[in-house]
Amino acid sequence: MRTLPLFVPMMISLLLGSVECRAQSATSETLSPPILPTNTPVTLHLTKNLYKKDAKPGQLVEFEVGFDVVVNGQFFIPSKAAVTGILRQVDRTGKGLAKVLIYLGPAQTVSGEAVRLAPTRTTTASNHPDVADAVTAAGQTGDVLLDSHAGCGGWSFGLFGGCGVWVVAYVAESVALDLTKQKAAQTQYNTKQSAAELGFCRLLQSRNPESSPDESALFALFTSLTPLKAELLHRAGDLDAAIAEYQQALALKIDCPGLPKSLSVYNSASLHVGLAELFREKRDLGHAIAEYRTVVQLDPNGEHTREGFSSFLVESDDPNAALAEINEAMRLWPENIYFHLLRGKVLVKKNDPDAAIAELQLALKQWKNHSWQASCALGSAYELKGDLKVALRQYRTAYRVRMHDEQCRGSYERLHSQLKK
């Protein structure tokens, strides 16, 4: 993969400012003061690691706002704005782990108003062995714990000097901004966005993305801010806010004349995939399927996209739709053994064990690296057919290779107990 210019992350950060992308032109023309709504998410980043050996009650802890806070196109809180906390309590266990309690101070808007923050369940991604293992941000609405074992997902791109500790807080009460000052800040923000958009378009147009698929890394970087923000909200337990993050990013339209289709497709497709996965976790299968279908329309030749969509349909309650999608994928990529595995699983759901066994045996024969999946599915097919001893052997084979897989282990233990009776 080609190395991206060092100025690309800065340009993209400038372009988006916040992943809270502007949906429309700023509405600063209104005569009423802009209102920052209650429960607006504000992401905070700890600017300096808090080491266990140095943590003491009364110590000041410095955060900064991670992303511009923009609501419906209106600019409210700038990124990098300082938020100071006070370390109120340090608890250490016998294993040397530390839990620190931090009281968060207010954030400041672009027009100078103080915004009280209410922390919620949040996340940290520090890999340093001496950083406090758990950080609790305290506010007037209660305490919440950051999970220190969550990884950063590779999305920081050096924007904040590493993953570090992140806090997702929410505006505790609505705040009206000074109209004149906010309007001036809004004008500067819009000017910055327009200039950055033009610069970003020129950057893309100066490259030849058709020369190598690795050029899609440009848009991977472009969309990286959205997954980072969405992941923080996701880990904070706010699926709806994470979904809104992707939806706002998809609403952002950058008009770059002559922009190669491959780049624009990659941008939209990657965001739709992230949105689909969030809907999937929310168990909103209708919206998840709709997002996956959009991805397929945008990128009909994306083999990995079809794999993900087909796998998702296999898990759904519509085996006919799954079979139709898998058959189409097999027509396009007849050498892809994974689709045979998926087809075998669907045929089990459709109560056709003989056809399922034929598909799965083909997958088992050729797909050596993931044979345990085919073995586990074969166990289901043989069990459906009534050949329980062969089914148990297949389950055992899969279980021994993949002992931590709940489905394989559960199927093996259940059938093993059944045959022992």
Coordinates of C-alpha atoms in Angstrom, one line a residue:
M1 CA 0.0 0.0 0.0
R2 CA 1.3 3.4 -0.8
T3 CA 2.3 5.7 2.0
L4 CA -0.1 8.6 2.3
P5 CA 1.2 12.2 2.5
L6 CA 1.6 13.3 6.0
F7 CA -0.6 16.3 5.4
V8 CA -3.6 14.1 4.4
P9 CA -4.8 13.4 8.0
M10 CA -4.5 17.1 8.9
M11 CA -6.5 18.0 5.8
I12 CA -9.2 15.5 6.4
S13 CA -9.4 16.5 10.0
L14 CA -9.8 20.0 8.9
L15 CA -12.4 19.0 6.3
L16 CA -14.6 17.1 8.7
G17 CA -13.6 19.0 11.9
S18 CA -16.2 16.9 13.6
V19 CA -17.6 13.7 12.3
E20 CA -20.9 15.5 13.0
C21 CA -20.9 16.5 9.4
R22 CA -22.9 19.4 8.3
A23 CA -26.3 18.3 7.0
Q24 CA -27.2 21.7 5.5
S25 CA -25.8 25.2 5.4
A26 CA -25.5 26.9 8.7
T27 CA -28.7 28.4 10.0
S28 CA -27.0 31.4 11.7
E29 CA -29.3 33.7 9.7
T30 CA -32.0 33.1 12.3
L31 CA -32.8 35.9 14.8
S32 CA -33.2 33.5 17.7
P33 CA -30.1 32.3 19.6
P34 CA -28.8 28.9 18.6
I35 CA -29.6 26.3 21.2
L36 CA -27.2 23.5 22.1
P37 CA -29.6 20.6 23.0
T38 CA -29.5 18.5 26.1
N39 CA -27.9 15.0 25.6
T40 CA -25.7 16.1 22.7
P41 CA -22.7 13.8 22.8
V42 CA -19.3 15.4 23.4
T43 CA -16.2 13.2 23.0
L44 CA -13.3 14.0 25.3
H45 CA -9.7 12.8 25.0
L46 CA -7.3 12.6 27.9
T47 CA -4.3 14.8 26.7
K48 CA -1.7 13.1 28.9
N49 CA -1.7 9.6 30.3
L50 CA -2.5 9.3 34.0
Y51 CA 0.0 6.9 35.6
K52 CA -0.9 4.8 38.5
K53 CA 2.1 5.7 40.6
D54 CA 1.6 9.4 40.2
A55 CA -2.2 9.6 40.6
K56 CA -3.2 11.5 43.7
P57 CA -6.5 13.1 44.9
G58 CA -6.8 16.7 44.1
Q59 CA -4.7 16.4 40.9
L60 CA -5.9 18.3 37.8
V61 CA -6.6 16.1 34.8
E62 CA -6.7 17.7 31.4
F63 CA -9.0 16.6 28.6
E64 CA -9.7 18.1 25.2
V65 CA -12.8 17.9 23.0
G66 CA -12.1 15.3 20.4
F67 CA -14.4 16.5 17.6
D68 CA -16.2 19.7 16.7
V69 CA -19.7 19.6 18.1
V70 CA -22.0 20.5 15.2
V71 CA -25.8 20.0 15.4
N72 CA -27.9 20.5 12.2
G73 CA -25.1 22.5 10.7
Q74 CA -24.6 24.8 13.6
F75 CA -21.2 25.0 15.2
F76 CA -21.3 24.8 19.0
I77 CA -18.1 23.5 20.6
P78 CA -14.7 23.4 18.8
S79 CA -12.4 20.4 18.8
K80 CA -9.3 20.8 21.0
A81 CA -11.3 22.9 23.5
A82 CA -9.9 22.2 27.0
V83 CA -12.0 20.4 29.7
T84 CA -10.4 20.2 33.1
G85 CA -11.2 17.4 35.6
I86 CA -10.2 16.9 39.2
L87 CA -9.0 13.6 40.5
R88 CA -11.0 12.9 43.6
Q89 CA -10.2 9.3 44.4
V90 CA -7.6 6.6 43.6
D91 CA -8.3 2.9 44.4
R92 CA -5.6 0.3 44.0
T93 CA -6.1 -3.4 44.3
G94 CA -3.6 -6.0 45.5
K95 CA -2.6 -6.7 41.9
G96 CA -1.5 -3.2 41.4
L97 CA -4.5 -2.2 39.3
A98 CA -5.9 1.3 39.8
K99 CA -9.3 2.9 39.5
V100 CA -9.4 6.7 39.6
L101 CA -12.5 8.9 40.1
I102 CA -12.4 12.1 38.1
Y103 CA -14.9 15.0 38.3
L104 CA -15.4 16.6 34.9
G105 CA -15.5 20.3 34.6
P106 CA -17.5 22.2 31.9
A107 CA -16.7 22.7 28.2
Q108 CA -16.8 26.1 26.6
T109 CA -18.8 26.9 23.5
V110 CA -17.6 29.0 20.5
S111 CA -19.3 32.0 22.0
G112 CA -17.9 31.5 25.5
E113 CA -20.8 29.8 27.5
A114 CA -19.9 27.1 29.9
V115 CA -21.6 23.8 29.2
R116 CA -22.0 21.3 32.1
L117 CA -21.2 17.8 31.0
A118 CA -22.9 14.6 32.2
P119 CA -20.6 11.6 31.8
T120 CA -21.9 8.3 30.7
R121 CA -20.5 4.8 30.3
T122 CA -17.4 5.3 28.3
T123 CA -14.2 3.7 27.0
T124 CA -10.5 3.8 27.1
A125 CA -7.9 2.2 24.8
S126 CA -4.6 2.7 26.5
N127 CA -2.1 -0.1 26.1
H128 CA 0.5 1.4 28.4
P129 CA 1.1 -1.0 31.4
D130 CA 1.3 1.7 33.9
V131 CA -1.7 3.8 32.9
A132 CA -4.6 3.7 35.3
D133 CA -6.5 0.5 34.4
A134 CA -9.9 2.0 35.0
V135 CA -11.0 5.7 35.0
T136 CA -14.3 6.8 36.3
A137 CA -15.5 10.2 35.2
A138 CA -17.8 11.7 37.8
G139 CA -20.6 14.2 37.2
Q140 CA -23.7 15.4 38.9
T141 CA -25.7 12.6 37.2
G142 CA -23.6 9.7 38.4
D143 CA -20.4 7.8 37.9
V144 CA -19.4 5.6 34.9
L145 CA -16.6 3.2 34.2
L146 CA -14.2 3.2 31.3
D147 CA -13.2 -0.2 29.9
S148 CA -9.4 -0.2 29.7
H149 CA -9.3 -3.4 27.7
A150 CA -11.1 -2.1 24.7
G151 CA -8.8 -1.7 21.6
C152 CA -8.8 1.4 19.5
G153 CA -9.6 -0.4 16.3
G154 CA -6.7 1.2 14.4
W155 CA -8.7 4.4 13.7
S156 CA -6.7 7.1 15.5
F157 CA -4.3 7.7 12.6
G158 CA -2.2 9.8 14.9
L159 CA -4.7 12.5 15.1
F160 CA -4.5 12.6 18.9
G161 CA -1.1 11.0 19.4
G162 CA -2.4 7.5 19.9
C163 CA -5.6 5.9 21.3
G164 CA -5.3 6.9 24.9
V165 CA -8.3 7.4 27.1
W166 CA -11.6 8.7 25.7
V167 CA -14.7 9.8 27.5
V168 CA -18.1 10.2 26.0
A169 CA -20.0 12.9 27.9
Y170 CA -23.4 14.5 27.2
V171 CA -24.6 18.1 27.4
A172 CA -26.4 18.1 30.8
E173 CA -28.8 20.9 30.0
S174 CA -29.6 23.0 26.9
V175 CA -27.6 26.1 26.5
A176 CA -28.4 29.2 24.4
L177 CA -25.4 30.7 22.7
D178 CA -24.7 34.4 22.1
L179 CA -26.1 35.0 18.6
T180 CA -23.5 37.5 17.4
K181 CA -20.4 35.5 18.6
Q182 CA -21.8 32.2 17.4
K183 CA -22.6 33.7 14.0
A184 CA -19.0 34.9 13.6
A185 CA -17.6 31.5 14.6
Q186 CA -20.0 29.9 12.2
T187 CA -18.8 32.0 9.4
Q188 CA -15.2 31.0 10.1
Y189 CA -16.2 27.4 10.4
N190 CA -18.0 27.4 7.0
T191 CA -15.1 29.1 5.4
K192 CA -12.7 26.6 6.8
Q193 CA -14.9 23.7 5.6
S194 CA -15.2 25.1 2.1
A195 CA -11.5 25.6 1.8
A196 CA -10.7 22.2 3.1
E197 CA -13.2 20.6 0.8
L198 CA -11.6 22.3 -2.2
G199 CA -8.2 21.2 -1.1
F200 CA -9.3 17.7 -0.5
C201 CA -10.9 17.5 -4.0
R202 CA -7.6 18.7 -5.5
L203 CA -5.7 16.1 -3.5
L204 CA -7.9 13.3 -4.9
Q205 CA -7.8 14.6 -8.4
S206 CA -4.0 14.8 -8.4
R207 CA -3.8 11.0 -7.9
N208 CA -4.7 8.1 -10.1
P209 CA -6.9 5.8 -8.0
E210 CA -7.5 3.5 -11.0
S211 CA -3.8 2.6 -11.1
S212 CA -4.1 0.5 -7.9
P213 CA -6.8 -0.6 -5.5
D214 CA -4.6 0.6 -2.7
E215 CA -5.6 4.1 -3.5
S216 CA -8.9 3.3 -1.7
A217 CA -6.8 4.0 1.4
L218 CA -7.4 7.7 0.7
F219 CA -11.1 7.3 1.4
A220 CA -10.4 4.8 4.1
L221 CA -8.6 7.6 5.8
F222 CA -11.4 10.1 4.9
T223 CA -14.0 7.9 6.5
S224 CA -11.8 6.9 9.5
L225 CA -13.1 9.7 11.7
T226 CA -16.6 8.5 11.4
P227 CA -15.8 4.9 12.6
L228 CA -13.7 6.3 15.4
K229 CA -16.5 8.5 16.7
A230 CA -19.1 5.9 16.2
E231 CA -17.0 3.3 17.9
L232 CA -16.6 5.5 21.0
L233 CA -20.4 6.1 21.1
H234 CA -21.0 2.4 20.5
R235 CA -18.8 1.4 23.5
A236 CA -20.5 4.0 25.6
G237 CA -23.7 2.0 25.0
D238 CA -25.3 4.6 22.7
L239 CA -26.1 2.6 19.6
D240 CA -28.6 5.3 18.4
A241 CA -25.9 8.0 18.5
A242 CA -23.4 5.8 16.7
I243 CA -26.0 5.1 14.0
A244 CA -26.7 8.8 13.7
E245 CA -22.9 9.4 13.3
Y246 CA -22.9 7.2 10.2
Q247 CA -26.1 8.7 8.8
Q248 CA -24.7 12.2 9.1
A249 CA -21.5 11.2 7.4
L250 CA -23.5 9.7 4.5
A251 CA -25.5 13.0 4.2
L252 CA -22.2 14.8 3.5
K253 CA -21.9 15.5 -0.2
I254 CA -18.6 16.6 -1.5
D255 CA -18.7 17.7 -5.1
C256 CA -15.4 17.0 -6.7
P257 CA -15.8 17.3 -10.6
G258 CA -14.1 14.4 -12.3
L259 CA -13.7 12.4 -9.1
P260 CA -13.2 8.7 -10.1
K261 CA -16.2 6.6 -9.4
S262 CA -14.1 4.0 -7.5
L263 CA -13.3 6.5 -4.8
S264 CA -16.9 7.8 -4.3
V265 CA -18.2 4.3 -4.2
Y266 CA -15.7 3.2 -1.7
N267 CA -16.6 6.1 0.6
S268 CA -20.3 5.4 0.5
A269 CA -20.0 1.6 0.7
S270 CA -17.7 1.6 3.7
L271 CA -20.1 3.8 5.6
H272 CA -23.1 1.8 4.7
V273 CA -21.3 -1.4 5.9
G274 CA -20.6 0.2 9.3
L275 CA -24.2 1.4 9.5
A276 CA -25.5 -2.1 8.6
E277 CA -23.4 -3.7 11.4
L278 CA -24.8 -1.3 14.0
F279 CA -28.4 -2.0 12.8
R280 CA -27.5 -5.7 13.0
E281 CA -26.4 -5.4 16.6
K282 CA -29.5 -3.5 17.4
R283 CA -31.5 -6.4 16.0
D284 CA -33.1 -4.0 13.4
L285 CA -32.8 -6.6 10.7
G286 CA -34.9 -4.7 8.2
H287 CA -32.7 -1.6 8.2
A288 CA -29.5 -3.8 8.3
I289 CA -30.6 -5.7 5.2
A290 CA -31.5 -2.5 3.4
E291 CA -28.0 -1.1 4.2
Y292 CA -26.3 -4.2 2.9
R293 CA -28.4 -4.1 -0.3
T294 CA -27.3 -0.5 -0.8
V295 CA -23.6 -1.7 -0.4
V296 CA -24.2 -4.4 -3.0
Q297 CA -25.7 -1.8 -5.4
L298 CA -22.8 0.6 -4.9
D299 CA -20.2 -2.1 -5.2
P300 CA -21.7 -5.1 -7.1
N301 CA -18.3 -6.5 -7.8
G302 CA -17.2 -6.5 -4.2
E303 CA -16.6 -10.1 -3.3
H304 CA -16.0 -9.5 0.4
T305 CA -19.1 -7.4 0.6
R306 CA -21.2 -10.3 -0.9
E307 CA -19.6 -12.6 1.6
G308 CA -20.6 -10.4 4.5
F309 CA -24.1 -9.8 3.2
S310 CA -24.7 -13.5 2.4
S311 CA -23.4 -14.6 5.9
F312 CA -25.8 -12.1 7.5
L313 CA -28.8 -13.4 5.5
V314 CA -27.9 -16.9 6.6
E315 CA -28.3 -15.8 10.2
S316 CA -31.7 -14.1 9.4
D317 CA -35.1 -15.8 9.3
D318 CA -35.4 -15.7 5.5
P319 CA -33.5 -18.7 4.0
N320 CA -35.1 -18.1 0.6
A321 CA -33.5 -14.6 0.4
A322 CA -30.2 -16.0 1.6
L323 CA -30.3 -18.7 -1.0
A324 CA -31.0 -16.3 -3.8
E325 CA -28.1 -14.0 -2.7
I326 CA -25.7 -16.9 -2.4
N327 CA -26.7 -18.4 -5.8
E328 CA -26.0 -15.1 -7.4
A329 CA -22.7 -14.8 -5.6
M330 CA -21.7 -18.3 -6.7
R331 CA -22.5 -17.3 -10.3
L332 CA -20.1 -14.4 -10.0
W333 CA -17.4 -16.2 -8.0
P334 CA -17.7 -19.9 -8.7
E335 CA -14.3 -20.6 -7.2
N336 CA -15.1 -19.1 -3.8
I337 CA -15.6 -22.0 -1.5
Y338 CA -17.1 -19.9 1.3
F339 CA -20.3 -19.5 -0.7
H340 CA -20.6 -23.3 -0.8
L341 CA -20.3 -23.4 3.0
L342 CA -23.1 -20.7 3.3
R343 CA -25.3 -22.6 0.8
G344 CA -24.9 -25.7 2.8
K345 CA -26.0 -23.9 6.0
V346 CA -29.0 -22.5 4.3
L347 CA -30.0 -25.9 2.9
V348 CA -29.9 -27.2 6.5
K349 CA -32.4 -24.5 7.4
K350 CA -34.6 -25.5 4.4
N351 CA -34.6 -29.1 5.7
D352 CA -32.7 -30.5 2.7
P353 CA -29.9 -32.5 4.4
D354 CA -28.7 -34.4 1.4
A355 CA -28.1 -31.3 -0.7
A356 CA -26.5 -29.6 2.3
I357 CA -24.1 -32.5 2.9
A358 CA -23.0 -32.4 -0.7
E359 CA -22.2 -28.6 -0.5
L360 CA -20.5 -28.9 2.9
Q361 CA -18.4 -31.9 1.9
L362 CA -17.1 -29.9 -1.1
A363 CA -16.3 -27.0 1.2
L364 CA -14.6 -29.3 3.7
K365 CA -12.5 -30.8 1.0
Q366 CA -11.2 -27.6 -0.5
W367 CA -11.4 -25.1 2.3
K368 CA -8.6 -26.3 4.6
N369 CA -8.0 -23.2 6.6
H370 CA -11.6 -23.0 7.9
S371 CA -12.6 -26.7 7.8
W372 CA -14.0 -26.5 11.3
Q373 CA -16.9 -24.3 10.1
A374 CA -17.7 -26.9 7.4
S375 CA -17.5 -29.7 10.0
C376 CA -19.8 -28.0 12.4
A377 CA -22.3 -27.3 9.7
L378 CA -22.0 -31.0 8.5
G379 CA -22.8 -32.1 12.0
S380 CA -26.1 -30.1 11.7
A381 CA -26.9 -31.7 8.3
Y382 CA -26.2 -35.2 9.5
E383 CA -28.2 -34.6 12.7
L384 CA -31.1 -33.4 10.6
K385 CA -30.9 -36.5 8.5
G386 CA -30.9 -38.6 11.7
D387 CA -27.4 -40.0 11.5
L388 CA -26.4 -38.9 15.0
K389 CA -23.1 -40.8 15.3
V390 CA -21.7 -39.2 12.2
A391 CA -23.1 -35.9 13.3
L392 CA -21.3 -36.2 16.7
R393 CA -18.0 -37.0 14.9
Q394 CA -18.3 -33.9 12.8
Y395 CA -19.2 -31.8 15.9
R396 CA -16.2 -33.3 17.8
T397 CA -13.8 -32.5 14.9
A398 CA -15.0 -28.8 14.9
Y399 CA -15.0 -28.6 18.6
R400 CA -11.4 -29.8 18.9
V401 CA -10.2 -27.3 16.4
R402 CA -12.3 -24.4 17.7
M403 CA -13.0 -25.0 21.3
H404 CA -14.0 -21.5 22.1
D405 CA -16.7 -21.4 19.4
E406 CA -20.0 -21.5 21.3
Q407 CA -22.1 -23.0 18.6
C408 CA -19.7 -25.9 17.9
R409 CA -19.1 -26.6 21.6
G410 CA -22.8 -26.3 22.4
S411 CA -23.8 -28.7 19.6
Y412 CA -21.1 -31.2 20.5
E413 CA -22.0 -31.2 24.2
R414 CA -25.7 -31.4 23.6
L415 CA -25.5 -34.3 21.2
H416 CA -22.9 -36.1 23.3
S417 CA -25.1 -35.9 26.4
Q418 CA -28.1 -37.1 24.3
L419 CA -26.3 -40.2 23.0
K420 CA -25.0 -41.1 26.4
K421 CA -28.5 -41.5 27.8

